mmCIF file of C-alpha atoms in Angstrom:
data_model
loop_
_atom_site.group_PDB
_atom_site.id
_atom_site.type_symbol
_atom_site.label_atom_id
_atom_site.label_comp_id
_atom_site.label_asym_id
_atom_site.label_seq_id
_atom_site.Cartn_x
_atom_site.Cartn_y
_atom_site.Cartn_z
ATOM 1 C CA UNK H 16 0.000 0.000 0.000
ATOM 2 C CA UNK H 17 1.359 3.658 -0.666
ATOM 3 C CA UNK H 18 2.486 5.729 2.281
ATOM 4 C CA UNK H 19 0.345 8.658 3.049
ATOM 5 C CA UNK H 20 2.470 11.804 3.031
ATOM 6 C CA UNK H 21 2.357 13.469 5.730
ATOM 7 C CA UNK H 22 3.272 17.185 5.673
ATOM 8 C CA UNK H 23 5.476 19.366 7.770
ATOM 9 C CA UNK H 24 4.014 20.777 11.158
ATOM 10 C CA UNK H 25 3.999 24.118 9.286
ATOM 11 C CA UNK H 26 2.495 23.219 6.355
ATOM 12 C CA UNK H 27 -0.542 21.732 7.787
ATOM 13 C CA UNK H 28 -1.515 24.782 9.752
ATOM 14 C CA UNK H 29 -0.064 27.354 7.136
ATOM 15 C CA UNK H 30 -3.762 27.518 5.387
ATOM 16 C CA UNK H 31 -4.851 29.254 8.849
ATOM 17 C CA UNK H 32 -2.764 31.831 8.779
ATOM 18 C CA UNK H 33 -4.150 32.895 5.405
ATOM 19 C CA UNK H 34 -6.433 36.167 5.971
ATOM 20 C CA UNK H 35 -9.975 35.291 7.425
ATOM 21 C CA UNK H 36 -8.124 32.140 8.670
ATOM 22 C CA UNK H 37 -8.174 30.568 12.087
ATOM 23 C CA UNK H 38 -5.284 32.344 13.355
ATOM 24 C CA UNK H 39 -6.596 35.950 12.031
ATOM 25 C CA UNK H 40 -9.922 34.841 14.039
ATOM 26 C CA UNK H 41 -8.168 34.337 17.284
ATOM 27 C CA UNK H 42 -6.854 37.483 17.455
ATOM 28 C CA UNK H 43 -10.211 39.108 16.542
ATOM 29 C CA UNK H 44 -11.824 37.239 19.524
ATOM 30 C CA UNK H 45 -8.653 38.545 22.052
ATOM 31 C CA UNK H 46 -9.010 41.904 20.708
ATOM 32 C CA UNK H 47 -12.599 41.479 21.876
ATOM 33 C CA UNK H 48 -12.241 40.051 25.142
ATOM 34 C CA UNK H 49 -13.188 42.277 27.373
ATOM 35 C CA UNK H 50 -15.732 43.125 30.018
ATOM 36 C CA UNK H 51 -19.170 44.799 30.008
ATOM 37 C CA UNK H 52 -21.212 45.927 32.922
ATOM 38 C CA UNK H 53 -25.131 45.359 33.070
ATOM 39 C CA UNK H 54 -27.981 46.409 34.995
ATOM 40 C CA UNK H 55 -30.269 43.662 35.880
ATOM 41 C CA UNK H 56 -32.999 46.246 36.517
ATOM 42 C CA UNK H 57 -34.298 49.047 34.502
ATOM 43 C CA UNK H 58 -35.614 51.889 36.667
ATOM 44 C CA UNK H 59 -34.234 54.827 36.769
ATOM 45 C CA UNK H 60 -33.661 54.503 40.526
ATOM 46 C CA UNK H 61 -32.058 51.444 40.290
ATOM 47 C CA UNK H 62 -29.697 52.058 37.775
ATOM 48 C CA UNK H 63 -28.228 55.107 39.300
ATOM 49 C CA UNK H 64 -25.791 53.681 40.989
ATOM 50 C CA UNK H 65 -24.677 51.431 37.391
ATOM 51 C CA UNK H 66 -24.592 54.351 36.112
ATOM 52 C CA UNK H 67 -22.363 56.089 38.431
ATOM 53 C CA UNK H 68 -19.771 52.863 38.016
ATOM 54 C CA UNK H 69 -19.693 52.835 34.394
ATOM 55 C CA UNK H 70 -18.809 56.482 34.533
ATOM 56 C CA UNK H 71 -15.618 55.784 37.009
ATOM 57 C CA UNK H 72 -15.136 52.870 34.774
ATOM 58 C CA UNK H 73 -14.746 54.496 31.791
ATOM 59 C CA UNK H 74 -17.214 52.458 30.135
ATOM 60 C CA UNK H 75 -20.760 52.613 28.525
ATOM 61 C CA UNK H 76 -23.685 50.299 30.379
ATOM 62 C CA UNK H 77 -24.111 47.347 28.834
ATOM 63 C CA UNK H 78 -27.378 46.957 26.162
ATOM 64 C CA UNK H 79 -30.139 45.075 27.661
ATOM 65 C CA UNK H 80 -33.572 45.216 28.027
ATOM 66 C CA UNK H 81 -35.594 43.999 31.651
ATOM 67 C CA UNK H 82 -39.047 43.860 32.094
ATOM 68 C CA UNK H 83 -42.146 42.240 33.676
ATOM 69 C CA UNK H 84 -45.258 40.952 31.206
ATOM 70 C CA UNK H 85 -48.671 41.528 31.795
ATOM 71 C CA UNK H 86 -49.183 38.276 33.580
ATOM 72 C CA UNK H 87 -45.932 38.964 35.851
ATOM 73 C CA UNK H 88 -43.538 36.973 34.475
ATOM 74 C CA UNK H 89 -39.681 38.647 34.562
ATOM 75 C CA UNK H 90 -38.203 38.582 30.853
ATOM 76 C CA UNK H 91 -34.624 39.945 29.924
ATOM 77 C CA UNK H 92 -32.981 40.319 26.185
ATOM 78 C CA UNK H 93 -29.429 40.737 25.959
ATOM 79 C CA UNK H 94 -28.783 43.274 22.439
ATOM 80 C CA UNK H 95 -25.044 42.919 22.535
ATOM 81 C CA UNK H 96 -22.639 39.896 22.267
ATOM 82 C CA UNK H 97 -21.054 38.799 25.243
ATOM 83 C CA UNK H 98 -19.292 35.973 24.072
ATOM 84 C CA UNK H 99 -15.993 35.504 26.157
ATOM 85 C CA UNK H 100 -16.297 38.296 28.147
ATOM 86 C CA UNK H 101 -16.088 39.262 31.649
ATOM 87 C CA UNK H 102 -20.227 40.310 32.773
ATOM 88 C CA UNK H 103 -20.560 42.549 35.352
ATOM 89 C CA UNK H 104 -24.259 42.407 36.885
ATOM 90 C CA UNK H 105 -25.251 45.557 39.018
ATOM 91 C CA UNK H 106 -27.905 44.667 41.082
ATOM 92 C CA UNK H 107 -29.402 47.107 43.871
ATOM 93 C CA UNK H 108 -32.482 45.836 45.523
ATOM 94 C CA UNK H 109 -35.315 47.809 45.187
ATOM 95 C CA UNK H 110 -38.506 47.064 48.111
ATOM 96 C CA UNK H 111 -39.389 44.508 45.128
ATOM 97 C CA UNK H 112 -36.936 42.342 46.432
ATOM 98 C CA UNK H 113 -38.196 39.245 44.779
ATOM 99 C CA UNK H 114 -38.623 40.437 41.617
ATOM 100 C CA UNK H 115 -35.147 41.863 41.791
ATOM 101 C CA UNK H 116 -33.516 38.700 42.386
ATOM 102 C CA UNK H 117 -35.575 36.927 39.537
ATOM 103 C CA UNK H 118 -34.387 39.854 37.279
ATOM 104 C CA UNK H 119 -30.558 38.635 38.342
ATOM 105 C CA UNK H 120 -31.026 34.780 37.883
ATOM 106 C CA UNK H 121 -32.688 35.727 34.683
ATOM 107 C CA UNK H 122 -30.148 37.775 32.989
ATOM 108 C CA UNK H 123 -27.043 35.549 34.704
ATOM 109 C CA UNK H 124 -28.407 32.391 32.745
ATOM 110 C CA UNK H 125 -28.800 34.528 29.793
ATOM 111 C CA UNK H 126 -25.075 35.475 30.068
ATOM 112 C CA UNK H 127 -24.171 32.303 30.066
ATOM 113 C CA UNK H 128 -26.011 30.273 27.338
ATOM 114 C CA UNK H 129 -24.877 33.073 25.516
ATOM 115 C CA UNK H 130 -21.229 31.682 26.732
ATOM 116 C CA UNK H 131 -20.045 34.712 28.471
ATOM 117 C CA UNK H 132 -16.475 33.989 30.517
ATOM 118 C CA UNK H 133 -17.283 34.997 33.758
ATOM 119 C CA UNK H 134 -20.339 36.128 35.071
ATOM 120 C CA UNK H 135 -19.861 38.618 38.156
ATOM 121 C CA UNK H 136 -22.486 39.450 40.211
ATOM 122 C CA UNK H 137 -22.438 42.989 41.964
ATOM 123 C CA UNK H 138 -24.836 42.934 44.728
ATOM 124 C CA UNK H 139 -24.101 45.612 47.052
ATOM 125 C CA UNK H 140 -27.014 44.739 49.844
ATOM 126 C CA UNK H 141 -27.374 40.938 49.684
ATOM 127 C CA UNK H 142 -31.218 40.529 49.849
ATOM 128 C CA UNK H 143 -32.303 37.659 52.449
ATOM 129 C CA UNK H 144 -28.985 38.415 54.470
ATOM 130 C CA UNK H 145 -31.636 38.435 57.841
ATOM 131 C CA UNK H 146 -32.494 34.787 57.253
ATOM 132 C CA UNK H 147 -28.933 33.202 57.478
ATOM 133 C CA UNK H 148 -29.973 31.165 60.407
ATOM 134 C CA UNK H 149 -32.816 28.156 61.426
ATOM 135 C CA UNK H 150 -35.587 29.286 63.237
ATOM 136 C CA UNK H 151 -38.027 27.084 64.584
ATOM 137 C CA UNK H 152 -39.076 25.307 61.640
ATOM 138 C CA UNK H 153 -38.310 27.326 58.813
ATOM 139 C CA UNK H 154 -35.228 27.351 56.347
ATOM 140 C CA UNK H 155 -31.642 28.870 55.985
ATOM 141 C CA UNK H 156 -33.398 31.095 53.126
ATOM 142 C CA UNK H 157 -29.735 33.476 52.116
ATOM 143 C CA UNK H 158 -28.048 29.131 51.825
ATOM 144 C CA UNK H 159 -31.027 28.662 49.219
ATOM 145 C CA UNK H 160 -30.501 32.084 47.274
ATOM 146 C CA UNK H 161 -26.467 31.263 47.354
ATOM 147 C CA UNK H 162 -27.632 27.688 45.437
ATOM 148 C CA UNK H 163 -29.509 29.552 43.044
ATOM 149 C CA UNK H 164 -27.253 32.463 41.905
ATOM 150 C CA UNK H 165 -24.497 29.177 41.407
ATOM 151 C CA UNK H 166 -26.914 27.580 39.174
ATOM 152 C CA UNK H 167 -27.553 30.399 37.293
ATOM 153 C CA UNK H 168 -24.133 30.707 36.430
ATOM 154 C CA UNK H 169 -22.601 33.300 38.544
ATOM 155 C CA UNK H 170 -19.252 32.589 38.812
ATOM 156 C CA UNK H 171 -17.805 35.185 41.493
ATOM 157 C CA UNK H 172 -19.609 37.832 44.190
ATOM 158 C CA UNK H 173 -18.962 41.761 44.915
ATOM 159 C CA UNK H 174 -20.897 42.558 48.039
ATOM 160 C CA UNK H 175 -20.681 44.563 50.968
ATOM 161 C CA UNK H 176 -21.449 44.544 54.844
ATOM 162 C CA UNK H 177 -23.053 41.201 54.715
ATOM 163 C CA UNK H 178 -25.507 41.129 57.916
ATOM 164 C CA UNK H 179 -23.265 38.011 58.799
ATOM 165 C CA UNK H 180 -19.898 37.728 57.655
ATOM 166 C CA UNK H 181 -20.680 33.552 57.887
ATOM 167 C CA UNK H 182 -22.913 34.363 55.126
ATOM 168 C CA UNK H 183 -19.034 34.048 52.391
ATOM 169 C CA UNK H 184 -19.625 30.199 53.493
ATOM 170 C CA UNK H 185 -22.744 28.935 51.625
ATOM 171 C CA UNK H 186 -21.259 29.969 48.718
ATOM 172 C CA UNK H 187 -18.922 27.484 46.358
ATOM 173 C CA UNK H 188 -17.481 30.771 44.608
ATOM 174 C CA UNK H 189 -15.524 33.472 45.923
ATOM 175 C CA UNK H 190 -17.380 36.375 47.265
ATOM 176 C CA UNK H 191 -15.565 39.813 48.062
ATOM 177 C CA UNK H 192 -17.751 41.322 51.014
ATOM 178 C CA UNK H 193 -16.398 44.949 51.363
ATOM 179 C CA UNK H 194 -16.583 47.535 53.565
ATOM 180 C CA UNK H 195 -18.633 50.693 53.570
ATOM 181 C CA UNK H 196 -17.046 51.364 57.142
ATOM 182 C CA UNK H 197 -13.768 53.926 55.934
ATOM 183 C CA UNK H 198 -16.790 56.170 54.258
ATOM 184 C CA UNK H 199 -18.855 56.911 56.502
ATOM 185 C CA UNK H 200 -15.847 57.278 59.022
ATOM 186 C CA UNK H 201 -15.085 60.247 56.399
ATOM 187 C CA UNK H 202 -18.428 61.463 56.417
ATOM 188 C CA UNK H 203 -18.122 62.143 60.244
ATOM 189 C CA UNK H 204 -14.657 63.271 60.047
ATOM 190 C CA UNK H 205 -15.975 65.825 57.386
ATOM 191 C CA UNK H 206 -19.790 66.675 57.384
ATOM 192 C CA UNK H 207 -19.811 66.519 61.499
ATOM 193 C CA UNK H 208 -18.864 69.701 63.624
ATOM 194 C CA UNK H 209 -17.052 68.844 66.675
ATOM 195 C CA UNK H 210 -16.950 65.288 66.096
ATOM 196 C CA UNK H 211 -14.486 64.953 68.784
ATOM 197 C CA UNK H 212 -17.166 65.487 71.146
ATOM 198 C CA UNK H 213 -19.029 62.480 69.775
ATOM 199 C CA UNK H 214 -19.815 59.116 71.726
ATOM 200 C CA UNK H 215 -19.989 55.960 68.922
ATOM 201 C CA UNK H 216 -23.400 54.004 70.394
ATOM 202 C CA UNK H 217 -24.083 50.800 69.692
ATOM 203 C CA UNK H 218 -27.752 50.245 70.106
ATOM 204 C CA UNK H 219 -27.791 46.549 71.535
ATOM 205 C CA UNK H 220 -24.941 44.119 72.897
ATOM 206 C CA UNK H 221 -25.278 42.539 69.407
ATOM 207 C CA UNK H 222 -24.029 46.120 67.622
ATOM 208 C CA UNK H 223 -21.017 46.431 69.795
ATOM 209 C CA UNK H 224 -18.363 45.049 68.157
ATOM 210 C CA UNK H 225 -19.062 47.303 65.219
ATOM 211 C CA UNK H 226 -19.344 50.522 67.296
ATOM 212 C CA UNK H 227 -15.969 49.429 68.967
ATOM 213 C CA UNK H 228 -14.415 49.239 65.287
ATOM 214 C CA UNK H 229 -15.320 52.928 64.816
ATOM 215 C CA UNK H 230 -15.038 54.134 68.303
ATOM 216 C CA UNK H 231 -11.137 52.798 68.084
ATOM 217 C CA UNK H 232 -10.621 54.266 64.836
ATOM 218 C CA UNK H 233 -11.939 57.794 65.387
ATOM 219 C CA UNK H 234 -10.071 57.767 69.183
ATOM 220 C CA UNK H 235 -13.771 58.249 70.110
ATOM 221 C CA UNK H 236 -15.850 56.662 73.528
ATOM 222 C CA UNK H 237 -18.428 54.208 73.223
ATOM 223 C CA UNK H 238 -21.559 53.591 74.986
ATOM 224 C CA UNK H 239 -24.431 50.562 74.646
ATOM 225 C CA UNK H 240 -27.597 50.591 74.932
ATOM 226 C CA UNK H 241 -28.865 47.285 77.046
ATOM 227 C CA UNK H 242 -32.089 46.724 78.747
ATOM 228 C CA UNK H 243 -35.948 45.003 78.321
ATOM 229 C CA UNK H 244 -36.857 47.701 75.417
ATOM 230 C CA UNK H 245 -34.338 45.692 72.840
ATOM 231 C CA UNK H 246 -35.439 42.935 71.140
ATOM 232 C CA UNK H 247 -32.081 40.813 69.360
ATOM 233 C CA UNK H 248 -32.024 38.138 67.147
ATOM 234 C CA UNK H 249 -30.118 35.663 69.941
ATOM 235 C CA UNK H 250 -33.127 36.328 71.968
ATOM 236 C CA UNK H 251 -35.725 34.516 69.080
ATOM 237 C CA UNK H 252 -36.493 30.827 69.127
ATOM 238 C CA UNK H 253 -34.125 29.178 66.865
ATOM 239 C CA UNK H 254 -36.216 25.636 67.167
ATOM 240 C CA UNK H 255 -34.155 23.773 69.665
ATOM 241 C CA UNK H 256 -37.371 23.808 71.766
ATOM 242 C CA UNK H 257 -38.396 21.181 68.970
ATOM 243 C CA UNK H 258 -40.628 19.195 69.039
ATOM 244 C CA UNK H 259 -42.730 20.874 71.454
ATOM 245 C CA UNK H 260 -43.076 19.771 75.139
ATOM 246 C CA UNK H 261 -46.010 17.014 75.409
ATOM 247 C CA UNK H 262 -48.012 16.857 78.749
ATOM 248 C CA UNK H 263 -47.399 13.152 80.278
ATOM 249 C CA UNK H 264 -44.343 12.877 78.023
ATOM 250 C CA UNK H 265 -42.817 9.755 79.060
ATOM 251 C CA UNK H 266 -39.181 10.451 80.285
ATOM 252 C CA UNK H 267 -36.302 8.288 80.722
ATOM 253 C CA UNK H 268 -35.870 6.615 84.396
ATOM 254 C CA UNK H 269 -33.075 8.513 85.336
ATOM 255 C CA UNK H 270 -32.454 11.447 83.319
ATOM 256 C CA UNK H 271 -33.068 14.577 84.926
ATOM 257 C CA UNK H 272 -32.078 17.591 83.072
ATOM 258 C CA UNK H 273 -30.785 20.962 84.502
ATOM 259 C CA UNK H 274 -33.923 22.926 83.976
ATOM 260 C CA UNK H 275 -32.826 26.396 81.873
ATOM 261 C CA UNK H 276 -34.238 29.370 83.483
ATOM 262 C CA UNK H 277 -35.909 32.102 81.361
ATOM 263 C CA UNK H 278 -34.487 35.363 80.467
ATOM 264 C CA UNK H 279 -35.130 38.291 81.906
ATOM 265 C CA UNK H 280 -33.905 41.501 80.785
ATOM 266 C CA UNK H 281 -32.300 44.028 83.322
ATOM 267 C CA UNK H 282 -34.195 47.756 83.119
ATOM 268 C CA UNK H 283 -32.931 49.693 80.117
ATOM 269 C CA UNK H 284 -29.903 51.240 80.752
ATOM 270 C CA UNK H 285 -26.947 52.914 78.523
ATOM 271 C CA UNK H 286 -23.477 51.793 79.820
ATOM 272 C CA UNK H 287 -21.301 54.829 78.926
ATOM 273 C CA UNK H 288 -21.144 58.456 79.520
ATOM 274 C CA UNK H 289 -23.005 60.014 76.637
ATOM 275 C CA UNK H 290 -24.041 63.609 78.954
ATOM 276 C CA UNK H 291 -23.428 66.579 76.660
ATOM 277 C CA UNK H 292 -22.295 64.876 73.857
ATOM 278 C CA UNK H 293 -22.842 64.046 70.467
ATOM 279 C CA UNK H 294 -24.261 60.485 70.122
ATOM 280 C CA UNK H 295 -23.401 58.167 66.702
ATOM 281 C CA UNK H 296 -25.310 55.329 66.381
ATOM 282 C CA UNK H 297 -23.790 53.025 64.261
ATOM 283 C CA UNK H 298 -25.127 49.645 62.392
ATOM 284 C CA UNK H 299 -24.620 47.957 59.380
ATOM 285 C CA UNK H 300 -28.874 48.118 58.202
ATOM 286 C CA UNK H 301 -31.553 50.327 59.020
ATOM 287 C CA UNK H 302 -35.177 49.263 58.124
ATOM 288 C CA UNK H 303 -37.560 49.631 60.254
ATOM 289 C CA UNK H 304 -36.472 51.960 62.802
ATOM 290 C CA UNK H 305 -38.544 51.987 65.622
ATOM 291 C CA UNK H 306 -35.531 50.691 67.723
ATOM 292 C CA UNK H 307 -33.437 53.665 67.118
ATOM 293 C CA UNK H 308 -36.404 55.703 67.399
ATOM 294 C CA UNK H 309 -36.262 54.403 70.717
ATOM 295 C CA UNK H 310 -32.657 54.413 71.204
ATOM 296 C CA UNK H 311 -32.413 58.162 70.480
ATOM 297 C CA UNK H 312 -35.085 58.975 72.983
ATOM 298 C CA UNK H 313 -33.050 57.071 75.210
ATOM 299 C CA UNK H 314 -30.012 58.970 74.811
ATOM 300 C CA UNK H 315 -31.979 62.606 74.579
ATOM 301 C CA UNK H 316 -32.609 61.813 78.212
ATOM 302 C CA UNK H 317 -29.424 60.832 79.175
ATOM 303 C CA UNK H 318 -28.249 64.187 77.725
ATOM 304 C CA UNK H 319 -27.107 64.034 74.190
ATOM 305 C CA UNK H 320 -28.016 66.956 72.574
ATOM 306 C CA UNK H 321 -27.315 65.919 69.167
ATOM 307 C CA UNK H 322 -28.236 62.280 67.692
ATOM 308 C CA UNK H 323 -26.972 61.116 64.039
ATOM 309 C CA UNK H 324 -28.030 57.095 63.153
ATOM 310 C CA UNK H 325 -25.078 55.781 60.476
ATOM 311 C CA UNK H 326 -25.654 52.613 58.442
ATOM 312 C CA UNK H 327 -24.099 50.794 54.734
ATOM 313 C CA UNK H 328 -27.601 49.599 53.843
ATOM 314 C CA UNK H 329 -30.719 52.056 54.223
ATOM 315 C CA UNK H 330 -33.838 50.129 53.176
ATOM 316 C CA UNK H 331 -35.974 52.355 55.307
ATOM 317 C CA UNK H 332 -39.387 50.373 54.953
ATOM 318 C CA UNK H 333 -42.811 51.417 55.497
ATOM 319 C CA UNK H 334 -42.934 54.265 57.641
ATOM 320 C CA UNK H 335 -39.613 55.081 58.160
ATOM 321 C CA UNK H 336 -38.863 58.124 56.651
ATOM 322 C CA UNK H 337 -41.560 59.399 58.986
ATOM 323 C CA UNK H 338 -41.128 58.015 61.570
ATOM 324 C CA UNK H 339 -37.435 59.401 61.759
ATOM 325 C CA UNK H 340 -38.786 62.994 60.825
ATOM 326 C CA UNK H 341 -40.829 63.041 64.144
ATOM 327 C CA UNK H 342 -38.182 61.747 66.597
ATOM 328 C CA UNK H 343 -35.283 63.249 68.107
ATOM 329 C CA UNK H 344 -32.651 61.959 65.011
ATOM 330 C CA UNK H 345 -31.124 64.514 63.811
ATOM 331 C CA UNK H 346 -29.246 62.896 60.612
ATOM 332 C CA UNK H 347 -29.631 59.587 59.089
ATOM 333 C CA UNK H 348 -26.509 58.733 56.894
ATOM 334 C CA UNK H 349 -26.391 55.610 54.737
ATOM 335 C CA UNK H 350 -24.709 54.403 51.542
ATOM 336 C CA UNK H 351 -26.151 54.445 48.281
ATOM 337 C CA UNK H 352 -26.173 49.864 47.890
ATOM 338 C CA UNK H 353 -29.996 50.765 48.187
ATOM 339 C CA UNK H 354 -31.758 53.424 46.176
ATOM 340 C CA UNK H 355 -33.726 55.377 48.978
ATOM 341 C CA UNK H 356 -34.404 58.791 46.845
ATOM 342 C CA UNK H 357 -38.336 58.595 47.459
ATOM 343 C CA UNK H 358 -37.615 58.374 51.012
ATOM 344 C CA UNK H 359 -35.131 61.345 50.992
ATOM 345 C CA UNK H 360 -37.808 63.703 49.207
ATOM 346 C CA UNK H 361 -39.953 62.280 52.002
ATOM 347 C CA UNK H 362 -37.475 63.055 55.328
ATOM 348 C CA UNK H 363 -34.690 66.137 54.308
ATOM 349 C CA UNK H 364 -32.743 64.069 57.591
ATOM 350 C CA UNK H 365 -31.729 61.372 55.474
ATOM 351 C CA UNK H 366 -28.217 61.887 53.855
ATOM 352 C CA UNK H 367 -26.606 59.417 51.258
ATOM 353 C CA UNK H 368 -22.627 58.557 51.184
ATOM 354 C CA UNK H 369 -21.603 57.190 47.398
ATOM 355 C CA UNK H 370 -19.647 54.330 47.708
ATOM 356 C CA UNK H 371 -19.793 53.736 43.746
ATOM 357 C CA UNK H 372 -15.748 54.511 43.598
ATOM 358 C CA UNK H 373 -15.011 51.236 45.608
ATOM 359 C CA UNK H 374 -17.422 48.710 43.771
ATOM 360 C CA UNK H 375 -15.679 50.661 40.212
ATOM 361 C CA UNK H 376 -11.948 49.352 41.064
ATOM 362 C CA UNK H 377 -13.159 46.104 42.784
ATOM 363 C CA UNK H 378 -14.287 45.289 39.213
ATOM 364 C CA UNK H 379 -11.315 46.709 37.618
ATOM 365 C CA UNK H 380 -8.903 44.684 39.789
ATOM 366 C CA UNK H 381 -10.769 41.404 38.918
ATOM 367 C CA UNK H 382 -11.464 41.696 35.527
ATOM 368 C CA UNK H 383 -7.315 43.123 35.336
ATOM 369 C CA UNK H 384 -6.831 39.559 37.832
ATOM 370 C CA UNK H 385 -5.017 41.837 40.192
ATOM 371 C CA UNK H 386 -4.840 41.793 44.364
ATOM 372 C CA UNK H 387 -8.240 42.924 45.800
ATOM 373 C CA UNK H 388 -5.835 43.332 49.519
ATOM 374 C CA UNK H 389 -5.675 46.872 49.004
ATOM 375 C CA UNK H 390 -9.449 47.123 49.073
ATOM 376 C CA UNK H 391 -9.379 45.914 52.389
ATOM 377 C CA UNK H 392 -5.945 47.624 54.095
ATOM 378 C CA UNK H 393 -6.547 47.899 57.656
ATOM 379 C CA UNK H 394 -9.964 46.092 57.670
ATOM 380 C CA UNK H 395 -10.232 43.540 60.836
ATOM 381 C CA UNK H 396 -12.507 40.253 61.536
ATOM 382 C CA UNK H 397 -14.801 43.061 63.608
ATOM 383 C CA UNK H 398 -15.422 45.641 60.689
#
């Protein structure tokens, strides 16, 4: 039989270097490799803060279209190729907080049958953060979400001030949980006379280690606020009282059980010196805000004669905004991770910090694949 002739290495894959070839196709698709940022929602509100990323960026806001049909269903187009790209989703959460997160699952598995590189969600208040532990008999509900942002096909997390920081472990892709912390420790540096003269408050036990953070940092003191009028999450039935007790219940001949006494909470009190001062409550969300309604009247009383309330995520529900307007806060400050505008127009007290120039070079420094550590210089377990 004749031998097949087999041609030089070269030869075989000189063809593809002809114009329009393989090789001249390659370096199309690496001059097109990029990223592109999107906004999985399409109210003006809620794309405010995409906006004002892009705009650090450099970059225009990726083409897509969201939307709800008449019957309710969420439906997203993507107008632009994405192919081998890095995708940027900006998600804020609006008070339609399920519809926001089917608007991100959506548009993340339309990324990626549309075979996108990497898929990076931006999610600057993680939605369901509250329910990250069992109660009674209901479900880890922020474990579930994590699940079902992986199966969409996000591939990597920009967050920041996670409610709990044990949230980073129900993921099984890295999530970058930053800090809001260093701007509104400007803010008071800045926008508050005589800060020196502050007190940093944390308005239950649970607060405290974040009020120390900031009380360190500014060289400030630091009060707490303890007593019967605060309700904390450790204090809620978490379901280890399941099953419940059953009269007659037949017991084990032998086993007696150190009976657990109740709680009872001491009188409200404020352990610090906050007399003639001016008292910053600090706290990572602010929602409904009876408790530092009632916090500030506290501290009125114990003689502070000014009161500012500081959080990173202000979803100010219901009747917050007027709720704050009657009471003895004098300044709310939060971050923009939430778009609150209606509720400024609705409460001049509110003030927003723009924390749009940290999310901008988290996603430069990951789509570039450099060090996020300088992003977090100085930042401890407690922050």
């Amino acid at each position: 039989m004749p031998r097949k002739l087999l041609l030089p290495y070269k030869s075989v894959f000189s063809r593809f270097r002809a114009p329009g070839g393989l090789h001249d196709s390659l370096a199309m698709n690496a001059a097109r490799s990029g990223y592109r940022v999107f906004s999985a929602n399409s109210t003006a509100a809620c794309t405010e803060l995409a906006k004002r990323i892009t705009e650090r960026l450099g970059a225009e806001l990726g083409k897509s279209v969201v939307y709800q049909e008449t019957n309710g269903e969420t439906r997203v187009e993507i107008k632009e190729s994405v192919r081998g790209q890095d995708i940027f989703i900006i998600q804020t959460i609006p008070r339609d907080v399920n519809t926001a997160v089917m608007e991100l699952l959506i548009m993340a598995y339309a990324l990626k049958t549309s075979c996108a590189r990497n898929i990076i969600g931006v999610i600057p208040y993680f939605p369901y953060s509250k329910q990250s532990k069992m109660r009674k008999r209901g479900s880890i509900v922020c474990k579930l979400l994590a699940s079902m942002l992986a199966k969409a096909g996000l591939t990597h997390i920009i967050t920041m001030d996670l409610h709990q920081k044990e949230i980073q472990g129900f993921f099984s892709f890295p999530v970058d949980n930053l800090r809001a912390s260093p701007f509104l420790l400007q803010y008071i540096q800045e926008e508050i006379p005589d800060y020196r003269n502050a007190v940093i408050v944390a308005k239950s036990p649970d607060a405290a280690k974040r009020a120390q953070s900031y009380a360190e940092r500014l060289r400030l003191g630091l009060a707490v606020i303890h007593g019967e009028a605060q309700c904390t999450e450790q204090d809620m039935d978490d379901g280890r009282h399941s099953p419940p007790m059953v009269k007659n219940a037949t017991v084990h001949p032998g086993l007696e059980l150190p009976l657990m006494m109740a709680k009872e909470k001491p009188p409200i009190t404020v352990v610090g010196d906050v007399g003639g001062r001016i008292a910053i409550i600090v706290d990572d969300i602010i929602d409904d805000v009876e408790s530092f309604v009632a916090a500030a009247e506290i501290l009125k009383e114990r003689g502070a004669y000014k009161i500012f309330v500081m959080a990173t995520h202000g979803l100010l529900s219901a009747d917050a905004p007027r709720l704050i307007e009657e009471s003895s806060i004098d300044e709310v400050v939060v971050t923009n991770t939430v778009p609150h505008e209606v509720q400024k127009l609705q409460c001049p007290k509110i003030k927003t910090v723009d924390i749009s120039l940290i999310l901008s070079e988290a996603i430069r420094r990951i789509h570039n694949g450099e060090s996020m550590a300088y992003l977090f210089r100085n930042i401890t377990v407690d922050d």
